[in-house]
Amino acid sequence: NMASDNDSDEDFVSFGTPLEPLEEGNPLRKPVPVYEQTVKDEKGRYQRFHGAFTGGFSAGYFNTVGTKEGWTPSTFVSSRQQKAERQNARPEDFMDEEDLGEHGIAPREITTTAEFGPGRKDLIRDKARAISSLSAPIPGDTLLEDLVAPARTSIGVELLTKMGWKDGQGVGPRVKRRPGKLKADPSTRPLGPVLPPHGSEESQDEEEDEFVPENVTFAPKDVTPIDFTPKVDLHGLGYRGLNPLAALRGAPAAGHINLFTMDSDRSTSLFGEDKKGHKRRGGVSGQAFGVGAMEDDDDDIYHRDTMSNYDAVLGGEEPGDGLYGWTAPQQYSRKKKDHSKDAAYLGKIIEGFTLASEKTETKTVGIFPPPNLPRDFRPVHYFRPVVDMSNASSMVVQALQTSRGHMVQEGPSQGGRHQLDSAQRRELLGEATLQGRHASLWAACLLLTRFPLAEQQQMEALSVWSSPTAQAQTGQTFKPFEKTPHKQARYDHYIEKLKQGDRDALEASLDPCMTEWERGRERDEFVRAALLYKPSSSSLSGRFTRGKHDDSVDQDTVEVKRDQENDVDDKQAAVKMKMFGKLTRDTFEWHPDKLLCKRFNVPDPYPGSGFVGMPTVKRDKFSVFNFLTLDSTASTTASPAPQGNRQDRMYSTEGPVNSFDSQNMV
Amino acid sequence: MSFPQPKPEIPQVPQHLLRTIDCQQGAVRAVRFNADGNYLLSCGSDKSLKLWSVSRGTLLKTYSGHGYEVLDADGSYDNSQLCSCSSDKTVILWDVATGQVTRKLRGSIDGTVRCWDTRSRKFDPIQILDEARDGISSLKVSEHELLTGSVDGRVRRYDLRMGQLHVDFINSPVTCVCFSADAQCTLTSSLDSTVRLLDKSTGEMLGEYTGHTMKGYKLDCCLSSKDTHILSCSEDGHVYCWDLVEGSLTLKLPVGKAVVQSLSFHPSETFLLTSMEGRVQVWGVEPEETEEDGDVVVVKKEKV
């Protein structure tokens, strides 16, 4: 007798059997004895064990089906007019109510139909389908089903569309809006030509009338959900991790998900593929079914179970606050929207924002201090000045081009480290200076190209050749450029001029058709040749005569040791002066034999070289090298005319060879 | 606790004649220490090579097999082999213990250096170095270099590791070349009666030592075992010993009256071997206490 609810009886729905109204005065009934408190089903049968213990539920009405009469099969009728329809019998046809009841084998329950169910995929449903497909006649059949999925909208969308909602609109009461505002919205841009909004109201009203009749409302704008979760990780923008669905799909096979395949390749089968991707053949499959004796691949056939498969908890972990779901009544637990915090905040809160009620944990990794600026740093960039070559002087141009716009003093090299000379680099690095003739020769060659021959030497050549002794010598003249007759002719012309004492002999005898560079080289060559092969007045020149047979015709080239020694005279002079070192030392490249290196237990310095000893080079007999001697101390003493094979010169010894006279000792 | 530095040793010179060995080989063309300094090799003009014990002065073995005078000899580091060269243009490898000829290599008089492989028994040399233009008078080998002195007045150093040949011009026929113990310098003696110490890497002259006579004969020179002194034979019967750093003459050993042909310094200690005519002299720092050999001539140190 619920007194307070008497008037609101109709609001309540009652379930279950109500208790018997307690009447006072009635004698208390004896309580039901224990042996009578038995469970009986609706038919009055004792239910002590469920169907598994009693050999299954009774198939019907006391061993009959459903009715007293038993199960009557449907009659099979077939005639010409009425062909028998295909009677597809479902198992439910053979079940009675007990089976279909709560504890039966096929309980009927109230579930949402697919139409009203959720539009998204049901994970459990998927798994069930997957497991059922294992036993299907074609294993792995879900592939096709996955590919061809019916486009299904959820019931909510259907209801909304029935009520006039369109995709993209918002949900809510309709709004009356001006078309001008609508034009600003790009999503609802009208397709036709857009007229610019006019300033006058009248025209706007007119437009309104034109475009839109009155009393038309518009749907509200759809709400775009904004994710307010702050980004506290260090992933890139838009990073999404592994798809858990894909992970689940692939789990039965192996723990491995191959990320390096195309999307279409990623559908792994449920049987577990081996490395090549072949599905297991044979009709039977399962955990312990592996490969036969004949098959090649026999690895990984046993299902490896991991504890992570059993690591799922229904309903989530217990809440960490230890309340076990206990919540105080709303009025006590929920704090009012506390705006006092805002007032207490010492900074400036942007309009429309408020302090967060929860403190989001910011990982300490995310905050980095700003960089330390140097003391004199000014955040201004100076651009290189654009150089106008025509007006500025060359010095200014040079300076501007190499400048970097700073006031910093440049280092020793003006053009940066790429304009350094090898000698400068050597200096900077503190290396020992190069030894040997080659370095100096090369450096001297550089000098040769950079600096033209000094005037002085030209004058020297002139003086030598215009002297009386030169005039006297008419016979043997040395022809350095025999190979090229044109050059030789020019050289002879030059010598003639020199003999006459012509100061412009050099310039006059050059070929104007040649390029400037060629002429420069020829100039140098002529002067050197003139200096080197000056006419000698000593008697030695009389002792030498030109060979009858021109050797150069027979052998154009001769095998000469590639690295030549310096002039012996210089060395002797050096020894006399006791200036050993650079002047007396020659260094050559020498290739030891491989076996010799092995016996000496040293690594072969030239592993790839094919020859042994000093490298030889085929050389013209009278080559330019003869003229490019850079020791300016051209010997003033008479030197024999360099005729014949150059080798002869090398082999002349300075003094008589001493023989060791050890025989006479005893 | 730090120990005090040891007192710097005064470099010692082998000034005392310890013993004289009469080799009975005719003229001793060369006398050499072996690799460890315990044995002595003497090359005689009677075509024999003799092995002696230095400490006792006793003859251990005689090796015969050459066709003409034996000019020079050397022993291997494991003391199992000897090699000797002779005027018969051959080089013979001896087995020390048995005295047998292991190998005979054909030499030449053509101004070449020939490198032979003793393991393979090939007939031909591995490599022939023919850059010299006149006879090669002296040859020394170090771990990775070959040093040759030639009559053409040049000292050639073949560096196998770097693959380079360095030629130093001396301007007078070279009689003897040798490496210094620290492998930084080379010593050359030439027929202008000068011994020069040259820097190996640059070729610069570090020291010049004169006073002796070397004008016509191929005589030896060497460095002391600790690179403190330069020693050279002389045609005037003396061995000259100069201080390396100062260049001053420290000692002039009076060996005899004839030409001192050959000398050899002990590899580690201060002992010197000299040869003159038919005898070999052993010199040490201090005279030995007990004199057993009656042949010993005790010579007082002469003032320089």
Short mmCIF file of C-alpha atoms in Angstrom, two decimals, chain A residues 358-598:
data_model
loop_
_atom_site.label_atom_id
_atom_site.label_comp_id
_atom_site.label_asym_id
_atom_site.label_seq_id
_atom_site.Cartn_x
_atom_site.Cartn_y
_atom_site.Cartn_z
CA GLU A 358 41.21 18.80 -15.12
CA LYS A 359 44.87 19.10 -15.21
CA THR A 360 46.20 17.46 -18.31
CA GLU A 361 49.51 15.88 -17.76
CA THR A 362 52.13 17.39 -19.88
CA LYS A 363 55.04 15.20 -20.43
CA THR A 364 58.28 16.79 -19.55
CA VAL A 365 59.67 15.73 -22.84
CA GLY A 366 57.58 18.18 -24.71
CA ILE A 367 59.00 21.36 -23.31
CA PHE A 368 62.39 22.46 -24.51
CA PRO A 369 64.18 25.57 -23.48
CA PRO A 370 64.98 28.12 -26.13
CA PRO A 371 68.49 28.15 -27.59
CA ASN A 372 71.24 30.22 -26.10
CA LEU A 373 71.98 33.17 -28.28
CA PRO A 374 75.47 34.46 -28.58
CA ARG A 375 76.10 37.74 -26.98
CA ASP A 376 76.50 39.72 -30.13
CA PHE A 377 73.79 38.08 -32.10
CA ARG A 378 71.58 40.36 -33.99
CA PRO A 379 68.68 38.81 -35.83
CA VAL A 380 69.28 40.74 -38.99
CA HIS A 381 70.42 39.15 -42.17
CA TYR A 382 72.64 40.98 -44.55
CA PHE A 383 72.30 40.18 -48.14
CA ARG A 384 75.23 40.16 -50.45
CA PRO A 385 75.28 43.40 -52.32
CA VAL A 386 74.41 43.11 -55.96
CA VAL A 387 77.49 44.13 -57.82
CA ASP A 388 77.21 46.36 -60.78
CA MET A 389 80.33 45.50 -62.66
CA SER A 390 80.33 48.31 -65.11
CA ASN A 391 80.52 51.23 -62.80
CA ALA A 392 82.53 50.03 -59.88
CA SER A 393 86.25 49.66 -60.02
CA SER A 394 87.76 46.22 -60.13
CA MET A 395 89.02 46.38 -56.59
CA VAL A 396 85.67 47.26 -55.25
CA VAL A 397 84.06 44.55 -57.31
CA GLN A 398 86.52 42.04 -56.02
CA ALA A 399 86.02 43.06 -52.46
CA LEU A 400 82.28 43.00 -52.78
CA GLN A 401 82.19 39.65 -54.40
CA THR A 402 84.24 37.98 -51.75
CA SER A 403 82.63 39.70 -48.85
CA ARG A 404 80.03 38.03 -46.77
CA GLY A 405 78.45 41.11 -45.48
CA HIS A 406 79.99 40.93 -42.06
CA MET A 407 82.41 43.16 -40.39
CA VAL A 408 84.53 40.19 -39.46
CA GLN A 409 88.13 40.16 -40.44
CA GLU A 410 88.98 37.55 -43.01
CA GLY A 411 91.61 34.98 -42.29
CA PRO A 412 94.87 34.68 -44.09
CA SER A 413 93.24 33.50 -47.28
CA GLN A 414 91.22 36.05 -49.06
CA GLY A 415 88.99 33.80 -50.98
CA GLY A 416 88.18 31.31 -48.30
CA ARG A 417 89.68 27.95 -47.86
CA HIS A 418 89.13 26.88 -51.40
CA GLN A 419 91.49 29.42 -52.85
CA LEU A 420 94.48 28.21 -50.95
CA ASP A 421 97.63 27.17 -52.60
CA SER A 422 99.05 23.80 -51.72
CA ALA A 423 102.00 25.56 -50.18
CA GLN A 424 99.70 27.68 -48.08
CA ARG A 425 97.77 24.66 -47.02
CA ARG A 426 100.94 22.93 -46.08
CA GLU A 427 101.88 25.88 -44.00
CA LEU A 428 98.55 25.98 -42.27
CA LEU A 429 98.64 22.32 -41.49
CA GLY A 430 102.21 22.48 -40.35
CA GLU A 431 103.39 19.73 -42.64
CA ALA A 432 106.95 19.21 -43.66
CA THR A 433 107.81 20.74 -46.97
CA LEU A 434 108.01 18.50 -49.95
CA GLN A 435 111.23 16.93 -50.93
CA GLY A 436 112.54 15.97 -54.21
CA ARG A 437 112.75 17.25 -57.61
CA HIS A 438 109.23 16.61 -58.65
CA ALA A 439 107.64 18.96 -56.27
CA SER A 440 109.87 21.74 -57.26
CA LEU A 441 109.44 20.95 -60.91
CA TRP A 442 105.74 21.06 -60.62
CA ALA A 443 105.79 24.22 -58.64
CA ALA A 444 108.12 25.69 -61.13
CA CYS A 445 105.81 24.69 -63.93
CA LEU A 446 103.09 26.55 -62.17
CA LEU A 447 105.33 29.52 -61.91
CA LEU A 448 106.04 29.20 -65.54
CA THR A 449 102.43 29.43 -66.44
CA ARG A 450 101.78 32.27 -64.10
CA PHE A 451 104.73 34.44 -64.65
CA PRO A 452 106.13 35.00 -68.07
CA LEU A 453 109.77 34.78 -68.67
CA ALA A 454 111.65 37.62 -67.24
CA GLU A 455 112.89 40.31 -69.43
CA GLN A 456 116.33 39.74 -68.14
CA GLN A 457 116.62 36.35 -69.67
CA GLN A 458 115.53 37.63 -72.99
CA MET A 459 118.25 40.20 -72.81
CA GLU A 460 120.68 37.50 -71.84
CA ALA A 461 119.75 35.50 -74.85
CA LEU A 462 120.20 38.52 -76.99
CA SER A 463 123.58 39.28 -75.59
CA VAL A 464 124.77 35.76 -76.03
CA TRP A 465 123.71 35.40 -79.57
CA SER A 466 124.79 38.73 -80.75
CA SER A 467 128.29 38.30 -79.46
CA PRO A 468 131.10 37.87 -81.90
CA THR A 469 131.56 34.24 -81.09
CA ALA A 470 128.04 33.55 -82.11
CA GLN A 471 128.53 35.32 -85.35
CA ALA A 472 131.56 33.25 -86.02
CA GLN A 473 129.82 30.00 -85.60
CA THR A 474 128.13 29.29 -88.80
CA GLY A 475 128.37 25.60 -89.13
CA GLN A 476 126.81 23.54 -86.47
CA THR A 477 123.63 24.97 -85.36
CA PHE A 478 121.43 23.03 -83.11
CA LYS A 479 117.92 22.53 -84.25
CA PRO A 480 115.73 21.97 -81.25
CA PHE A 481 112.46 21.86 -83.11
CA GLU A 482 113.32 19.54 -85.89
CA LYS A 483 110.05 17.76 -85.65
CA THR A 484 108.00 20.77 -86.45
CA PRO A 485 109.54 22.58 -89.36
CA HIS A 486 107.37 25.64 -88.96
CA LYS A 487 108.49 26.09 -85.46
CA GLN A 488 112.04 25.45 -86.42
CA ALA A 489 111.79 28.06 -89.12
CA ARG A 490 110.48 30.55 -86.63
CA TYR A 491 113.23 29.63 -84.23
CA ASP A 492 115.86 30.09 -86.88
CA HIS A 493 114.39 33.40 -87.74
CA TYR A 494 114.60 34.33 -84.09
CA ILE A 495 118.21 33.29 -83.84
CA GLU A 496 119.07 35.26 -86.91
CA LYS A 497 117.52 38.29 -85.45
CA LEU A 498 119.35 37.76 -82.23
CA LYS A 499 122.59 37.55 -84.06
CA GLN A 500 121.84 40.81 -85.66
CA GLY A 501 121.18 42.25 -82.28
CA ASP A 502 117.56 42.91 -82.91
CA ARG A 503 115.83 43.60 -79.67
CA ASP A 504 112.42 42.64 -80.87
CA ALA A 505 113.65 39.36 -82.18
CA LEU A 506 111.34 37.36 -80.03
CA GLU A 507 108.16 39.12 -80.77
CA ALA A 508 108.86 39.44 -84.41
CA SER A 509 109.46 35.79 -84.97
CA LEU A 510 106.32 34.53 -83.35
CA ASP A 511 103.50 33.36 -85.46
CA PRO A 512 100.60 35.78 -85.29
CA CYS A 513 98.16 33.06 -86.25
CA MET A 514 98.59 31.22 -83.00
CA THR A 515 96.58 31.86 -79.91
CA GLU A 516 97.95 34.01 -77.20
CA TRP A 517 98.68 31.10 -74.97
CA GLU A 518 100.50 29.21 -77.66
CA ARG A 519 102.51 32.24 -78.46
CA GLY A 520 103.41 32.69 -74.83
CA ARG A 521 104.67 29.17 -74.64
CA GLU A 522 106.61 29.46 -77.78
CA ARG A 523 108.14 32.67 -76.57
CA ASP A 524 109.36 30.95 -73.46
CA GLU A 525 110.60 27.95 -75.33
CA PHE A 526 112.58 30.02 -77.74
CA VAL A 527 114.27 32.00 -75.05
CA ARG A 528 115.19 28.95 -73.12
CA ALA A 529 116.43 27.16 -76.17
CA ALA A 530 118.50 30.14 -77.04
CA LEU A 531 120.02 30.27 -73.59
CA LEU A 532 120.59 26.60 -73.32
CA TYR A 533 122.05 25.91 -76.62
CA LYS A 534 124.14 28.91 -77.01
CA PRO A 535 127.06 28.68 -79.29
CA SER A 536 130.14 27.53 -77.54
CA SER A 537 133.51 28.58 -78.46
CA SER A 538 135.40 25.85 -76.77
CA SER A 539 137.26 23.20 -78.58
CA LEU A 540 134.80 20.58 -77.47
CA SER A 541 132.31 21.74 -79.99
CA GLY A 542 134.82 20.97 -82.65
CA ARG A 543 135.08 17.43 -81.45
CA PHE A 544 131.46 16.67 -82.02
CA THR A 545 129.84 16.35 -85.33
CA ARG A 546 126.47 15.52 -86.49
CA GLY A 547 125.76 11.93 -87.06
CA LYS A 548 125.43 10.68 -90.56
CA HIS A 549 122.42 8.62 -89.97
CA ASP A 550 119.56 10.39 -88.50
CA ASP A 551 118.61 8.24 -85.60
CA SER A 552 115.41 10.02 -85.07
CA VAL A 553 114.08 8.71 -88.33
CA ASP A 554 114.55 5.10 -87.37
CA GLN A 555 113.39 5.29 -83.81
CA ASP A 556 111.11 8.03 -83.02
CA THR A 557 111.01 7.27 -79.42
CA VAL A 558 113.28 5.71 -76.93
CA GLU A 559 112.64 4.03 -73.67
CA VAL A 560 113.94 6.38 -71.07
CA LYS A 561 113.70 6.10 -67.38
CA ARG A 562 110.80 8.23 -66.52
CA ASP A 563 112.41 9.99 -63.65
CA GLN A 564 115.60 11.69 -64.57
CA GLU A 565 118.34 12.88 -62.37
CA ASN A 566 119.24 16.40 -61.89
CA ASP A 567 122.23 17.84 -63.51
CA VAL A 568 125.38 16.22 -62.20
CA ASP A 569 127.31 19.43 -62.24
CA ASP A 570 124.97 20.98 -59.82
CA LYS A 571 125.36 18.08 -57.52
CA GLN A 572 129.08 18.20 -57.63
CA ALA A 573 129.00 21.81 -56.82
CA ALA A 574 126.72 21.09 -53.96
CA VAL A 575 128.99 18.38 -52.62
CA LYS A 576 131.95 20.68 -52.84
CA MET A 577 130.05 23.22 -50.89
CA LYS A 578 128.99 20.49 -48.52
CA MET A 579 125.39 21.35 -49.10
CA PHE A 580 123.90 17.92 -48.92
CA GLY A 581 120.22 17.46 -48.87
CA LYS A 582 117.89 18.70 -51.54
CA LEU A 583 120.62 19.44 -54.00
CA THR A 584 122.23 16.06 -53.75
CA ARG A 585 119.24 13.87 -53.18
CA ASP A 586 116.97 12.45 -55.83
CA THR A 587 113.89 10.45 -55.13
CA PHE A 588 112.34 8.16 -57.65
CA GLU A 589 109.37 5.90 -57.74
CA TRP A 590 110.55 2.33 -57.53
CA HIS A 591 108.44 -0.76 -57.66
CA PRO A 592 109.63 -3.75 -55.68
CA ASP A 593 108.76 -7.22 -56.71
CA LYS A 594 105.79 -8.75 -54.98
CA LEU A 595 107.75 -11.71 -53.77
CA LEU A 596 110.44 -9.45 -52.47
CA CYS A 597 107.91 -7.57 -50.44
CA LYS A 598 106.61 -10.81 -49.11
#
